[in-house]
Short mmCIF file of C-alpha atoms in Angstrom, two decimals:
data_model
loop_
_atom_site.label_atom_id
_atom_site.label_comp_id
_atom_site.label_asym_id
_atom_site.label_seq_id
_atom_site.Cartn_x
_atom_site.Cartn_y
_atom_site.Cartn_z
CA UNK A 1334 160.45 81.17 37.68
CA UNK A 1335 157.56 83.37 38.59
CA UNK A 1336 156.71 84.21 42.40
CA UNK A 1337 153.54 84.48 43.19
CA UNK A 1338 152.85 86.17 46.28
CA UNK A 1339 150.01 87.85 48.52
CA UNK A 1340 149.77 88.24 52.00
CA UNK A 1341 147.76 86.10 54.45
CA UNK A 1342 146.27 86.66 57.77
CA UNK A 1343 142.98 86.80 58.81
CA UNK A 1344 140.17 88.36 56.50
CA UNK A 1345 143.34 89.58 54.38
CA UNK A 1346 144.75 88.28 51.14
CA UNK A 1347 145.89 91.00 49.17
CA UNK A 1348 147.42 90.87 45.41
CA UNK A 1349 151.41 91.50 45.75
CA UNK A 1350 152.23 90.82 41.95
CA UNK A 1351 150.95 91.60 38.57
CA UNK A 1352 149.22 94.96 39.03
CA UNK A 1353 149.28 98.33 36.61
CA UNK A 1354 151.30 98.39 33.74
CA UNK A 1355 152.44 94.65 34.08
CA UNK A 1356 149.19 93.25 34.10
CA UNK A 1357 148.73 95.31 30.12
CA UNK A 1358 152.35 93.65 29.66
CA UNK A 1359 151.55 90.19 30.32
CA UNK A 1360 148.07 90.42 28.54
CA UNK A 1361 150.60 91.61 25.63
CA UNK A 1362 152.57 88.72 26.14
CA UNK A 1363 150.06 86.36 26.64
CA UNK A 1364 148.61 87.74 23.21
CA UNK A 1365 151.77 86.49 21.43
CA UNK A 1366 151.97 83.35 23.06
CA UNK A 1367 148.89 82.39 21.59
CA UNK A 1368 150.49 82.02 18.08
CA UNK A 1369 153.59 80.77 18.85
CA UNK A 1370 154.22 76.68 18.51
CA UNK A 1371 152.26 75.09 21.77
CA UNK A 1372 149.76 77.70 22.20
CA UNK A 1373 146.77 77.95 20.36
CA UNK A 1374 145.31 81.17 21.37
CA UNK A 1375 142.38 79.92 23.39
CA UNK A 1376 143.95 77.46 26.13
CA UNK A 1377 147.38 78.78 26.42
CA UNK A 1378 149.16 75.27 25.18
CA UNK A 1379 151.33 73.09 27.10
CA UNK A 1380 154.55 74.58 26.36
CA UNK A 1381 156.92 74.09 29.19
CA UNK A 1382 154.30 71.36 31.20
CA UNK A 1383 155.37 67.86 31.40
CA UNK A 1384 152.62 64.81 31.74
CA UNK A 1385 155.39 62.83 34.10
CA UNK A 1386 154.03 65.12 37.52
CA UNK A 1387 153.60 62.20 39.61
CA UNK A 1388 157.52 61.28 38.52
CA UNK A 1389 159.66 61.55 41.95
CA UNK A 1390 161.63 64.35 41.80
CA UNK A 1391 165.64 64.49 43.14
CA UNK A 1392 166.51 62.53 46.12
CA UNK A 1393 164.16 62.27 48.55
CA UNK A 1394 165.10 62.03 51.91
CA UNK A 1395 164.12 59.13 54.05
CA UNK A 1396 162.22 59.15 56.85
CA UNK A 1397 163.72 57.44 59.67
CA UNK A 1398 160.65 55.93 60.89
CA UNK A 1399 156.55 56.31 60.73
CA UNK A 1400 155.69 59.77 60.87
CA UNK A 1401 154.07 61.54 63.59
CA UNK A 1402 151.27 63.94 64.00
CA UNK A 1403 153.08 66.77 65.58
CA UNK A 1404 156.14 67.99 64.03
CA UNK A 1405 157.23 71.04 66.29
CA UNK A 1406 156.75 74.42 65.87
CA UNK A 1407 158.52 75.91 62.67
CA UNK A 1408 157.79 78.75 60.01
CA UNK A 1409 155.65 79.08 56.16
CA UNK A 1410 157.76 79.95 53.12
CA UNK A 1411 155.51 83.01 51.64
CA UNK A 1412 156.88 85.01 48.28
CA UNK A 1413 160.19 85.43 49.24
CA UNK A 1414 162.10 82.90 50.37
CA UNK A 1415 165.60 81.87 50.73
CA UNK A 1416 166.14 79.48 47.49
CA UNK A 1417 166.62 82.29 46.04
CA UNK A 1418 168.98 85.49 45.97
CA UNK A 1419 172.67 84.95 46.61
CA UNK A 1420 174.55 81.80 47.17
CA UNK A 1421 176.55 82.62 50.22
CA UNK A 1422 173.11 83.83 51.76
CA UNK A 1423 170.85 81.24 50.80
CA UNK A 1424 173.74 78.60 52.15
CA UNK A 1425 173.47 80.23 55.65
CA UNK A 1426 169.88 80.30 55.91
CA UNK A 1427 170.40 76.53 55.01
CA UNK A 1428 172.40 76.32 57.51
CA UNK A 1429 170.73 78.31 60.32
CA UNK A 1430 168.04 76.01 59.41
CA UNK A 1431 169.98 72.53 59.57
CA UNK A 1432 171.06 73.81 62.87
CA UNK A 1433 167.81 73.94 64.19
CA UNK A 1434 165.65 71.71 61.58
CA UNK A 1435 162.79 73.75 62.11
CA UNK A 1436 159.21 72.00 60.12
CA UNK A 1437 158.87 74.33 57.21
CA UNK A 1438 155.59 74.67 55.16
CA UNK A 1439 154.60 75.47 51.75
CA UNK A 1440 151.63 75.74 49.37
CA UNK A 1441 151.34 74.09 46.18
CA UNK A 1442 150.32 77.22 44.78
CA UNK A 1443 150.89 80.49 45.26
CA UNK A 1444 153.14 82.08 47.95
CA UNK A 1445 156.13 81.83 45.80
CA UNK A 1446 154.61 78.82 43.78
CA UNK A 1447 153.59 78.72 40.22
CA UNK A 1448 150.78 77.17 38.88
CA UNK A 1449 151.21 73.73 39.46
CA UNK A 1450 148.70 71.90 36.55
CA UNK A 1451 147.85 74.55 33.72
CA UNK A 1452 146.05 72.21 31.77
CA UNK A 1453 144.99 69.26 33.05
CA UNK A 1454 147.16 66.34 33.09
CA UNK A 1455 150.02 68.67 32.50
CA UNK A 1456 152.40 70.01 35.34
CA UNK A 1457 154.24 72.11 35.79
CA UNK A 1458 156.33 71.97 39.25
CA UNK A 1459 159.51 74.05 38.62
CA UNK A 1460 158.67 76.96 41.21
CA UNK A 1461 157.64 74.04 44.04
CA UNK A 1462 160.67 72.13 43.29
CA UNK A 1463 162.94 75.07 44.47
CA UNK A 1464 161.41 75.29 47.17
CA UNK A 1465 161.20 71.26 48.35
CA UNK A 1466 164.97 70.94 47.38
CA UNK A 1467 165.65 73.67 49.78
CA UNK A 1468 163.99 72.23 52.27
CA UNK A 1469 165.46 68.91 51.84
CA UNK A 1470 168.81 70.67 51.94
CA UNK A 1471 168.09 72.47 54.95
CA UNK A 1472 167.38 69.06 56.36
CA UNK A 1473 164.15 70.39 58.05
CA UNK A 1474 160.75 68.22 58.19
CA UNK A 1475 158.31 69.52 55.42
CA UNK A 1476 155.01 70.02 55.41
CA UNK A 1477 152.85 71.47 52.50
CA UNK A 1478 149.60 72.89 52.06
CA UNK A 1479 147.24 71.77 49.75
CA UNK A 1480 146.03 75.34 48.13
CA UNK A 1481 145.50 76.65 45.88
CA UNK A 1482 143.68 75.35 42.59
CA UNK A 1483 144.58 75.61 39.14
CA UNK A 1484 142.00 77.83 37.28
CA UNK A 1485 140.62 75.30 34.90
CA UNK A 1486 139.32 74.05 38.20
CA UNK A 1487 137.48 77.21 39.26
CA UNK A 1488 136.14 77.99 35.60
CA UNK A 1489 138.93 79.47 34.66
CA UNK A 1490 141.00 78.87 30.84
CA UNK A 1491 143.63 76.13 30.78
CA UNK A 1492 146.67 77.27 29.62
CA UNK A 1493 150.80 77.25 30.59
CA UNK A 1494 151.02 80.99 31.27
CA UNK A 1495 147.93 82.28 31.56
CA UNK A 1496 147.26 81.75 34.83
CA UNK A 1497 144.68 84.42 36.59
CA UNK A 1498 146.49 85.62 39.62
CA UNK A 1499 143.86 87.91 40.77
CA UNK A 1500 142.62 88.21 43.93
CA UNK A 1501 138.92 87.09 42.67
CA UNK A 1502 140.55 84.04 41.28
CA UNK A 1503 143.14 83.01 43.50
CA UNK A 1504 140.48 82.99 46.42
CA UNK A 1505 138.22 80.77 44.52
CA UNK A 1506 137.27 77.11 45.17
CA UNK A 1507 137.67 74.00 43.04
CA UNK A 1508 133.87 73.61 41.27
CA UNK A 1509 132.69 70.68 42.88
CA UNK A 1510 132.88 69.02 39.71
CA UNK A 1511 136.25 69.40 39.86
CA UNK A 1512 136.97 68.16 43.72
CA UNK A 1513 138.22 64.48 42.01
CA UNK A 1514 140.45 66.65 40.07
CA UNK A 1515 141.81 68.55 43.02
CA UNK A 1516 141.91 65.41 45.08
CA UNK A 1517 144.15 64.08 42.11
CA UNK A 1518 146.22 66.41 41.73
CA UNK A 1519 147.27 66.36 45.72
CA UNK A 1520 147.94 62.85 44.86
CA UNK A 1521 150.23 63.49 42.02
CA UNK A 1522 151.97 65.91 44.98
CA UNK A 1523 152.32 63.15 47.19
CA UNK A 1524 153.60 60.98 44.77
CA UNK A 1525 156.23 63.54 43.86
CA UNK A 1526 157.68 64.09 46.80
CA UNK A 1527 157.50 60.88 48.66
CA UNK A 1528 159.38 62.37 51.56
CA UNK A 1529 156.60 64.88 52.80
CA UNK A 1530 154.64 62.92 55.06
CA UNK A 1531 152.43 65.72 56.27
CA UNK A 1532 149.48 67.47 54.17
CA UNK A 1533 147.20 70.60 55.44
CA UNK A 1534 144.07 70.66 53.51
CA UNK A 1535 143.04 74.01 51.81
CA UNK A 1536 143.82 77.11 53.40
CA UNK A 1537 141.42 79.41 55.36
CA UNK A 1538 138.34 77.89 53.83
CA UNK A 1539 138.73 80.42 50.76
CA UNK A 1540 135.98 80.44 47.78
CA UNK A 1541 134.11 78.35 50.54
CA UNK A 1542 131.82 81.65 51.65
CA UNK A 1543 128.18 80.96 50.55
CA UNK A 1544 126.71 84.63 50.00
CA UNK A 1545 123.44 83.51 49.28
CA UNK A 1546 123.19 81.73 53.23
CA UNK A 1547 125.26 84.19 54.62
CA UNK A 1548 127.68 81.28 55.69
CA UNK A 1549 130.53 79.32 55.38
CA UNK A 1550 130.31 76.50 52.79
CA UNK A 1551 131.24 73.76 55.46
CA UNK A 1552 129.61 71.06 52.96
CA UNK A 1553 131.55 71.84 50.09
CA UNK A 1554 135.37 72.30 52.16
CA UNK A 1555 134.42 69.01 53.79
CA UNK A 1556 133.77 67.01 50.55
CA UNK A 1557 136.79 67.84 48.96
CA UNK A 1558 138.65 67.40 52.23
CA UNK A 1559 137.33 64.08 52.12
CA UNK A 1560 137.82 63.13 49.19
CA UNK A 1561 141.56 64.50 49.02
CA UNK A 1562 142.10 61.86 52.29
CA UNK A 1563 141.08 59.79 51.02
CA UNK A 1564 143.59 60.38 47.84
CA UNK A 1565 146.47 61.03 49.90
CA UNK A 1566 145.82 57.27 52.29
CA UNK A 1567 145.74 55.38 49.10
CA UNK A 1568 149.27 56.53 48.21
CA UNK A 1569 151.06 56.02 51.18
CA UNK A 1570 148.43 55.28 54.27
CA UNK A 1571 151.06 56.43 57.02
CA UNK A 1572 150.50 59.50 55.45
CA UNK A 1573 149.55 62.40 57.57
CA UNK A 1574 146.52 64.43 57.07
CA UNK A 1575 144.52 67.13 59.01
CA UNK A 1576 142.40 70.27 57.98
CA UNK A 1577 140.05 72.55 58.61
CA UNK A 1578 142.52 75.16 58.40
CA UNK A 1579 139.78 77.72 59.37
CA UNK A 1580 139.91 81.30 60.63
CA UNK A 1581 139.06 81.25 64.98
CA UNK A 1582 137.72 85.09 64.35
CA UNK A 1583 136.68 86.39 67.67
CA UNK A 1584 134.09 88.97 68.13
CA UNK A 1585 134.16 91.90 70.68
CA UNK A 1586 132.97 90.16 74.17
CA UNK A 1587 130.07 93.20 74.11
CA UNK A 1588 128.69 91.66 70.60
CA UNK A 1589 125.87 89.49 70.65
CA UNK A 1590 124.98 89.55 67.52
CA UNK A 1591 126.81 86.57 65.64
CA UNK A 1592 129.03 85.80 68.73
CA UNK A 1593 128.69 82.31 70.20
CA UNK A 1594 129.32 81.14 74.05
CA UNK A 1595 130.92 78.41 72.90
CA UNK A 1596 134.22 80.14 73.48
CA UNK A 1597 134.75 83.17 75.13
CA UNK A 1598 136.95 85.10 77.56
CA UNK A 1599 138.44 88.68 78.37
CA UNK A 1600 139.80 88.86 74.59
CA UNK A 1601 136.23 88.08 73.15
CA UNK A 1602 133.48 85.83 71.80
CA UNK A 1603 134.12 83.42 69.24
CA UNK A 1604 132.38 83.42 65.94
CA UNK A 1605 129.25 81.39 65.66
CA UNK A 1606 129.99 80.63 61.90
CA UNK A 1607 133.23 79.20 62.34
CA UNK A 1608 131.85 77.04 65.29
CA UNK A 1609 129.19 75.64 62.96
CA UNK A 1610 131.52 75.40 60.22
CA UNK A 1611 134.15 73.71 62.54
CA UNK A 1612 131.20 71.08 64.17
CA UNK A 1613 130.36 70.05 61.10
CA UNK A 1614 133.79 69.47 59.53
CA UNK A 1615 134.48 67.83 62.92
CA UNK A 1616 131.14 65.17 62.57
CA UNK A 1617 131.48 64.66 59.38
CA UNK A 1618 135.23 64.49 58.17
CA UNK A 1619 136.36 61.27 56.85
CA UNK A 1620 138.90 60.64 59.29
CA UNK A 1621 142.19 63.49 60.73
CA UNK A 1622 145.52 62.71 61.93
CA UNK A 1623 145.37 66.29 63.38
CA UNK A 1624 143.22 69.57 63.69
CA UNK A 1625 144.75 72.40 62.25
CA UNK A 1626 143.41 75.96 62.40
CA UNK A 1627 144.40 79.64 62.12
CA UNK A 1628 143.78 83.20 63.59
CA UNK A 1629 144.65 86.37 65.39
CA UNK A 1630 144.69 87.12 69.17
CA UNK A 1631 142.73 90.59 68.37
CA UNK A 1632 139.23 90.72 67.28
CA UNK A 1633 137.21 90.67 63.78
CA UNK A 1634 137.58 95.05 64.59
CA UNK A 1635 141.18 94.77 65.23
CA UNK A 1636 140.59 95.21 69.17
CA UNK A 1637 143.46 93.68 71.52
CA UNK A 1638 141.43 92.84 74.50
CA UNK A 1639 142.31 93.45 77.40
CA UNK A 1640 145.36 94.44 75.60
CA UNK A 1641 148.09 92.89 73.53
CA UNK A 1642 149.24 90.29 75.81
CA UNK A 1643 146.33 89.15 77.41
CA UNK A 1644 144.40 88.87 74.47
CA UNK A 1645 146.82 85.82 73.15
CA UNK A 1646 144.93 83.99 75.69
CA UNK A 1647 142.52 83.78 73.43
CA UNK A 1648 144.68 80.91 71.64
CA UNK A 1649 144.88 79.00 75.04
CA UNK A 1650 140.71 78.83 74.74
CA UNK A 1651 140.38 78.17 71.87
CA UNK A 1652 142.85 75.20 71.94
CA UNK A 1653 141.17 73.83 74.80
CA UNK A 1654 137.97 73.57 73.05
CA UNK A 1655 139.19 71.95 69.82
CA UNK A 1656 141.24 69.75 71.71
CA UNK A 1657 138.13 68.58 73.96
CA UNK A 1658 135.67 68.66 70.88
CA UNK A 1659 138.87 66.24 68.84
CA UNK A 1660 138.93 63.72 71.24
CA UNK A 1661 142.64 65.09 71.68
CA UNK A 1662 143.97 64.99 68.11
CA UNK A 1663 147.39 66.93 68.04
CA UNK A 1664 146.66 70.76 67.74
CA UNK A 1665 148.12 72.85 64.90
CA UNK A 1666 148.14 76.52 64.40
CA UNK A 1667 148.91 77.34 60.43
CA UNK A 1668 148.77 80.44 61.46
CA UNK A 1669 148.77 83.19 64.11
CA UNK A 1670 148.51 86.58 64.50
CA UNK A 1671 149.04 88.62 67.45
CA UNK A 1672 149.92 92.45 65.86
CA UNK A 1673 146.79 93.91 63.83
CA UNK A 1674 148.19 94.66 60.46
CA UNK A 1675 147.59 98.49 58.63
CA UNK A 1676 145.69 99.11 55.72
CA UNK A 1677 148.16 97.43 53.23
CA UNK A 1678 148.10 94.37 55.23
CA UNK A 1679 151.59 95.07 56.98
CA UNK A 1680 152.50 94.47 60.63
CA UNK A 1681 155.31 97.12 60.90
CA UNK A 1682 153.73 99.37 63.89
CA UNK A 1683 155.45 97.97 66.59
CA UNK A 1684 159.04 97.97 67.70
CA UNK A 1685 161.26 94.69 67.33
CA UNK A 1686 161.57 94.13 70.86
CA UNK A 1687 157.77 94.44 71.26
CA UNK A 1688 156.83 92.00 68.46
CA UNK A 1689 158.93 89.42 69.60
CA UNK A 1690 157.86 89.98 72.87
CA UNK A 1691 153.79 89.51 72.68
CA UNK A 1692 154.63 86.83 69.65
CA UNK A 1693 156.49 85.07 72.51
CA UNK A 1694 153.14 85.36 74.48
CA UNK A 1695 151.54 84.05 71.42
CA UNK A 1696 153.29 80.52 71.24
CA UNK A 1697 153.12 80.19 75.31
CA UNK A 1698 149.43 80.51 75.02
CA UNK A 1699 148.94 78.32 72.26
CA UNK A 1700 151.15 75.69 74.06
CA UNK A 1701 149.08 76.15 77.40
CA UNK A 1702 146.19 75.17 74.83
CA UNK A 1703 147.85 71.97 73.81
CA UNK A 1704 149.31 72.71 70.92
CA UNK A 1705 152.46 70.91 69.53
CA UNK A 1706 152.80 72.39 66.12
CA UNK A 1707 152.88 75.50 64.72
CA UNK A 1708 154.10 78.09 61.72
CA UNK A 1709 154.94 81.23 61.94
CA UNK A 1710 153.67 83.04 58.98
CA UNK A 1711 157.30 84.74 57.44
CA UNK A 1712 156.90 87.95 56.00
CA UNK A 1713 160.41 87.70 54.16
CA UNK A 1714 161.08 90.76 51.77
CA UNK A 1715 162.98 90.21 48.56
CA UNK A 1716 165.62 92.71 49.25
CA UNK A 1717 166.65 95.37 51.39
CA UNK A 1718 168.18 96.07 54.88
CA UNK A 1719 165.11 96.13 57.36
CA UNK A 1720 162.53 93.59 57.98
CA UNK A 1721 160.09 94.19 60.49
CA UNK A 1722 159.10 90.82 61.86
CA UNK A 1723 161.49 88.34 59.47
CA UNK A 1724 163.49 85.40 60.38
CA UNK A 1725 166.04 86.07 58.51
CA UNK A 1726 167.83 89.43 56.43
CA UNK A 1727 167.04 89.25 52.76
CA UNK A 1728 169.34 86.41 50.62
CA UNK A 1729 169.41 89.66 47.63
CA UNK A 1730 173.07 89.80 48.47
CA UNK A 1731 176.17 88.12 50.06
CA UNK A 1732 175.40 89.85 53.67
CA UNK A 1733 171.93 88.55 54.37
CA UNK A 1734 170.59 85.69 55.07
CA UNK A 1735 171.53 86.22 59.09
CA UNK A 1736 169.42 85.32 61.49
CA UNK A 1737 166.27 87.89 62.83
CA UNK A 1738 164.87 88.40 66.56
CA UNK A 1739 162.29 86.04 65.56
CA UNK A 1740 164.40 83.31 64.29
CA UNK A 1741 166.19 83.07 67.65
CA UNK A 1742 162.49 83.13 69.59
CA UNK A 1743 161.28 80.01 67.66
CA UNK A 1744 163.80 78.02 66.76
CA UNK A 1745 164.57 78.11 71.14
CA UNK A 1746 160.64 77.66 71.20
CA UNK A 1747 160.81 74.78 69.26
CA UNK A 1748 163.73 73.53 70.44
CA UNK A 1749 163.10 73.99 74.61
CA UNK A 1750 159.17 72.91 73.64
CA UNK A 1751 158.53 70.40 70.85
CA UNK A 1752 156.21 67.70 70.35
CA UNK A 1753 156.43 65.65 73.78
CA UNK A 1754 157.39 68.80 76.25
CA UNK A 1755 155.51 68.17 80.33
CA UNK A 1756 155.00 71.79 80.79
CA UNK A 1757 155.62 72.23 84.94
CA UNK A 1758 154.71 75.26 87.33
CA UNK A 1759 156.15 78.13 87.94
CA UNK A 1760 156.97 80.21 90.84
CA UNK A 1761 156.30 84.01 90.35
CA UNK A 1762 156.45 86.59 92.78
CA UNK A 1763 152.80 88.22 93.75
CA UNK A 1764 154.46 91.32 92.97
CA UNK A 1765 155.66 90.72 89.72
CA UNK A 1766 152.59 88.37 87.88
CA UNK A 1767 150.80 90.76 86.56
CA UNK A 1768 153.86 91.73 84.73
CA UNK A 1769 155.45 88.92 83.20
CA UNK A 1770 154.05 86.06 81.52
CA UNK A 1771 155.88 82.74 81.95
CA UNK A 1772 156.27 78.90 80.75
CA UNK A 1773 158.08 76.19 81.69
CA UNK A 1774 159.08 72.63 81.79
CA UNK A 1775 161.57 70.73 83.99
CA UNK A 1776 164.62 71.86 82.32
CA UNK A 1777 164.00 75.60 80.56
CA UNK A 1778 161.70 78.28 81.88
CA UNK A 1779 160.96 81.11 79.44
CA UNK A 1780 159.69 84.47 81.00
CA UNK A 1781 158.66 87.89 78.78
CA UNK A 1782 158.33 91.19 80.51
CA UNK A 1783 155.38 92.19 78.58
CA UNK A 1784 155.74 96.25 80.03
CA UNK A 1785 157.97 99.10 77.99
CA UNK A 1786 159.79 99.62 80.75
CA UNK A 1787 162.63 97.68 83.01
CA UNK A 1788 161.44 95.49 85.94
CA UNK A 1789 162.86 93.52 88.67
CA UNK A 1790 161.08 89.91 88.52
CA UNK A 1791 161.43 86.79 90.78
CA UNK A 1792 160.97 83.55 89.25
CA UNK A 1793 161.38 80.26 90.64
CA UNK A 1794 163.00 82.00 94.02
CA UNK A 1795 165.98 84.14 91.66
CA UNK A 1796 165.46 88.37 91.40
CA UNK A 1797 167.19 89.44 88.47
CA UNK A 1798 166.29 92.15 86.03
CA UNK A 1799 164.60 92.24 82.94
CA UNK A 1800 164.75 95.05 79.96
CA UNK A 1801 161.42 96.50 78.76
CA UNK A 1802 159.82 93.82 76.56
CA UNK A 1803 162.56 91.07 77.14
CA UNK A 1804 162.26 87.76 76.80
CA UNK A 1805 164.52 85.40 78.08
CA UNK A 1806 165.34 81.99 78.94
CA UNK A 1807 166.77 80.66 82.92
CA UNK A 1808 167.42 77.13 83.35
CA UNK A 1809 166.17 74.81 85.26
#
């Protein structure tokens, strides 16, 4: 089974797989495959596709009643993963997971998926099916994105095994001539795996950038959204659909140029682009169960303004204003970002402690902005001891699989503040607010000290000391 991977985040989607002297290999390969039985040299054949994609596959859970529109705040499968590695490690991450049933999200393509229809009419679902049955088996509520599309969609050659996965191609758009086809196969998804109930449309707008207009391609993304609604109602219409699934890049509050005053604050300006790109969607869509979007708390230049923690306010704004603009659909975050990654698209800079700390901040501020669902982008690595920023260690042996600094943050998130939670006030020394940043309902109050350095806090009338960067939980 191939894995497909490159990382996401905002502006970023870098290549993981296929590069140097493998790329010559699988040209080699592909070469041969040409003239064996099923290939044909020019489309690649059918050879290991099936026609039956819309056949459902396993056993399906079943829902216990008519889905929602929020479904908590869980995590996004990306190349490495859990259903694979060793089978004592992959059962406690299953576990971990059943504990807490966190939502857990995955593309059809991509990000540890394979390409779903090579040629069209023929599938090819192995890859995704490893990944569903671990969800199912996990017993957590699944939730898949509708990205990316098969190259014979995009111009590309049909062909089982000769998929492009090149940045250029993997970024590119459905033709519109092919947005039917797209829309079909999401219904073929659907049909598949009856027990998803919850589809994000595209990802990140990408292959949607109009160079010519200097814009985003809000037109385009919004007829295929449309039309792939539209697909996904006729199947099953308590399905659940929402997009835009665009960027919320922020612009240094000193920019004018581009920046719009649509949303703004100490952390910056928002992007005029994505507002008109968002507006539109918004007046024009055929119809959402929810608004789901993406983005960092830092700035297009990587700026943290006025610095790490207070720039995740930015989420809180932001949320406001699609909530308002909505008409109060539930809120989703696909994805967020609060440490600015290096130059190979990594987030390793800061210390454990210190991630979890301002990505604690993160989900507060997005829940301030009326958000009930959210995924937590996890940059699992295949093997290995350290993992800056995972949920879990590795499943590459019988030892991993245990559970990360970040796994305890969000599955308590989720579980102290789902779908449903009356957030409530909080009592905070004078003293001590500029130091700590707190939430709370009537039963759990979560406060993170968001200095290096030990403090002495009052909250809700109790002193009690905190460690530099700590987050932790009081009752109520």
């Amino acid at each position: 089974m191939g894995r497909h991977g490159w990382n996401s985040g905002t502006r970023r989607w870098r290549l993981t797989a296929l590069l140097g002297v493998g790329v010559a290999a699988l040209a080699l390969v592909l070469t041969l495959f040409g003239t064996l039985p099923g290939g044909d040299g020019r489309d690649g054949g059918t050879a290991g596709t099936t026609p039956g994609g819309d056949t459902v596959y396993g056993t399906p859970t079943e829902p216990s009643r008519t889905p929602g529109s929020e479904v908590g705040w869980g995590f996004t499968h990306t190349e490495h993963s859990a259903d694979e590695g060793s089978a004592a490690a992959t059962e406690r991450v299953e576990k971990l997971l059943g504990d807490r049933t966190l939502p857990q999200n995955e593309a059809i393509m991509g990000w540890g998926a394979d390409n779903p229809e090579p040629v069209k009419g023929r599938y090819d679902f192995d890859a995704l099916d490893s990944r569903m049955e671990f969800i199912r088996r996990s017993g957590s509520t699944p939730v898949i994105t509708l990205c990316c599309a098969p190259d014979w969609m995009k111009g590309g050659t049909p062909g089982a095994g000769t998929t492009d996965w090149s940045r250029e191609s993997l970024e590119a758009a459905p033709y519109p001539e092919h947005y039917q086809d797209f829309a079909n196969l999401a219904a073929t998804v659907a049909k598949r795996y009856p027990d998803v109930r919850h589809f994000i449309v595209w990802n990140e707008f990408k292959g949607f950038w109009n160079d010519e207009r200097g814009r985003w391609d809000y037109e385009g993304y919004t007829k295929l959204y449309n039309l792939v609604h539209k697909a996904l109602k006729e199947v099953d219409k308590d399905i659940r659909v929402g997009g835009p699934y665009l960027v919320m890049d922020s612009l240094s509050p000193k920019q004018d140029d581009g920046a719009s005053d649509a949303v703004e604050g100490a952390w910056g300006r928002m992007d005029q682009r994505i507002v008109d790109a968002f507006t539109y969607w918004n007046k024009n869509k055929a119809g959402a169960d929810f608004v789901v979007v993406d983005g960092s708390s830092y700035t297009n230049d990587d700026e943290m303004l006025p610095d790490e923690f207070r720039a995740t306010d930015k989420f809180t704004d932001v949320g406001g204003w699609l909530r308002e603009r909505t008409g109060g659909l539930p809120l989703w975050w696909a994805e967020y970002y609060v440490e600015p990654a290096d130059s190979d698209d990594d987030r390793k800079g800061w210390s454990e402690p210190h991630r979890v700390a301002v990505q604690a901040a993160g989900l507060m501020a997005m829940a301030k902005g009326g958000a009930t669902s959210g995924f937590y982008w996890n940059p699992e690595t295949q093997r290995g001891d350290g993992c800056a920023g995972c949920l879990w260690r590795p499943t590459d042996r019988a030892s991993g699989g245990r559970p990360l600094p970040m796994f305890g943050l969000l599955a308590r998130f989720d579980e102290e503040f789902g779908p449903g939670t009356r957030f409530r006030g909080v009592d905070v020394a004078a003293d001590d607010r500029p130091n700590v940043r707190v939430l709370a309902d009537d039963k759990a109050v979560l406060v993170v000290n968001t200095l290096d350095r030990a403090i002495s806090a009052e909250i809700d009338g109790e002193r009690f000391q905190m460690r530099g960067y700590e987050v932790k939980w009081l009752r109520r």
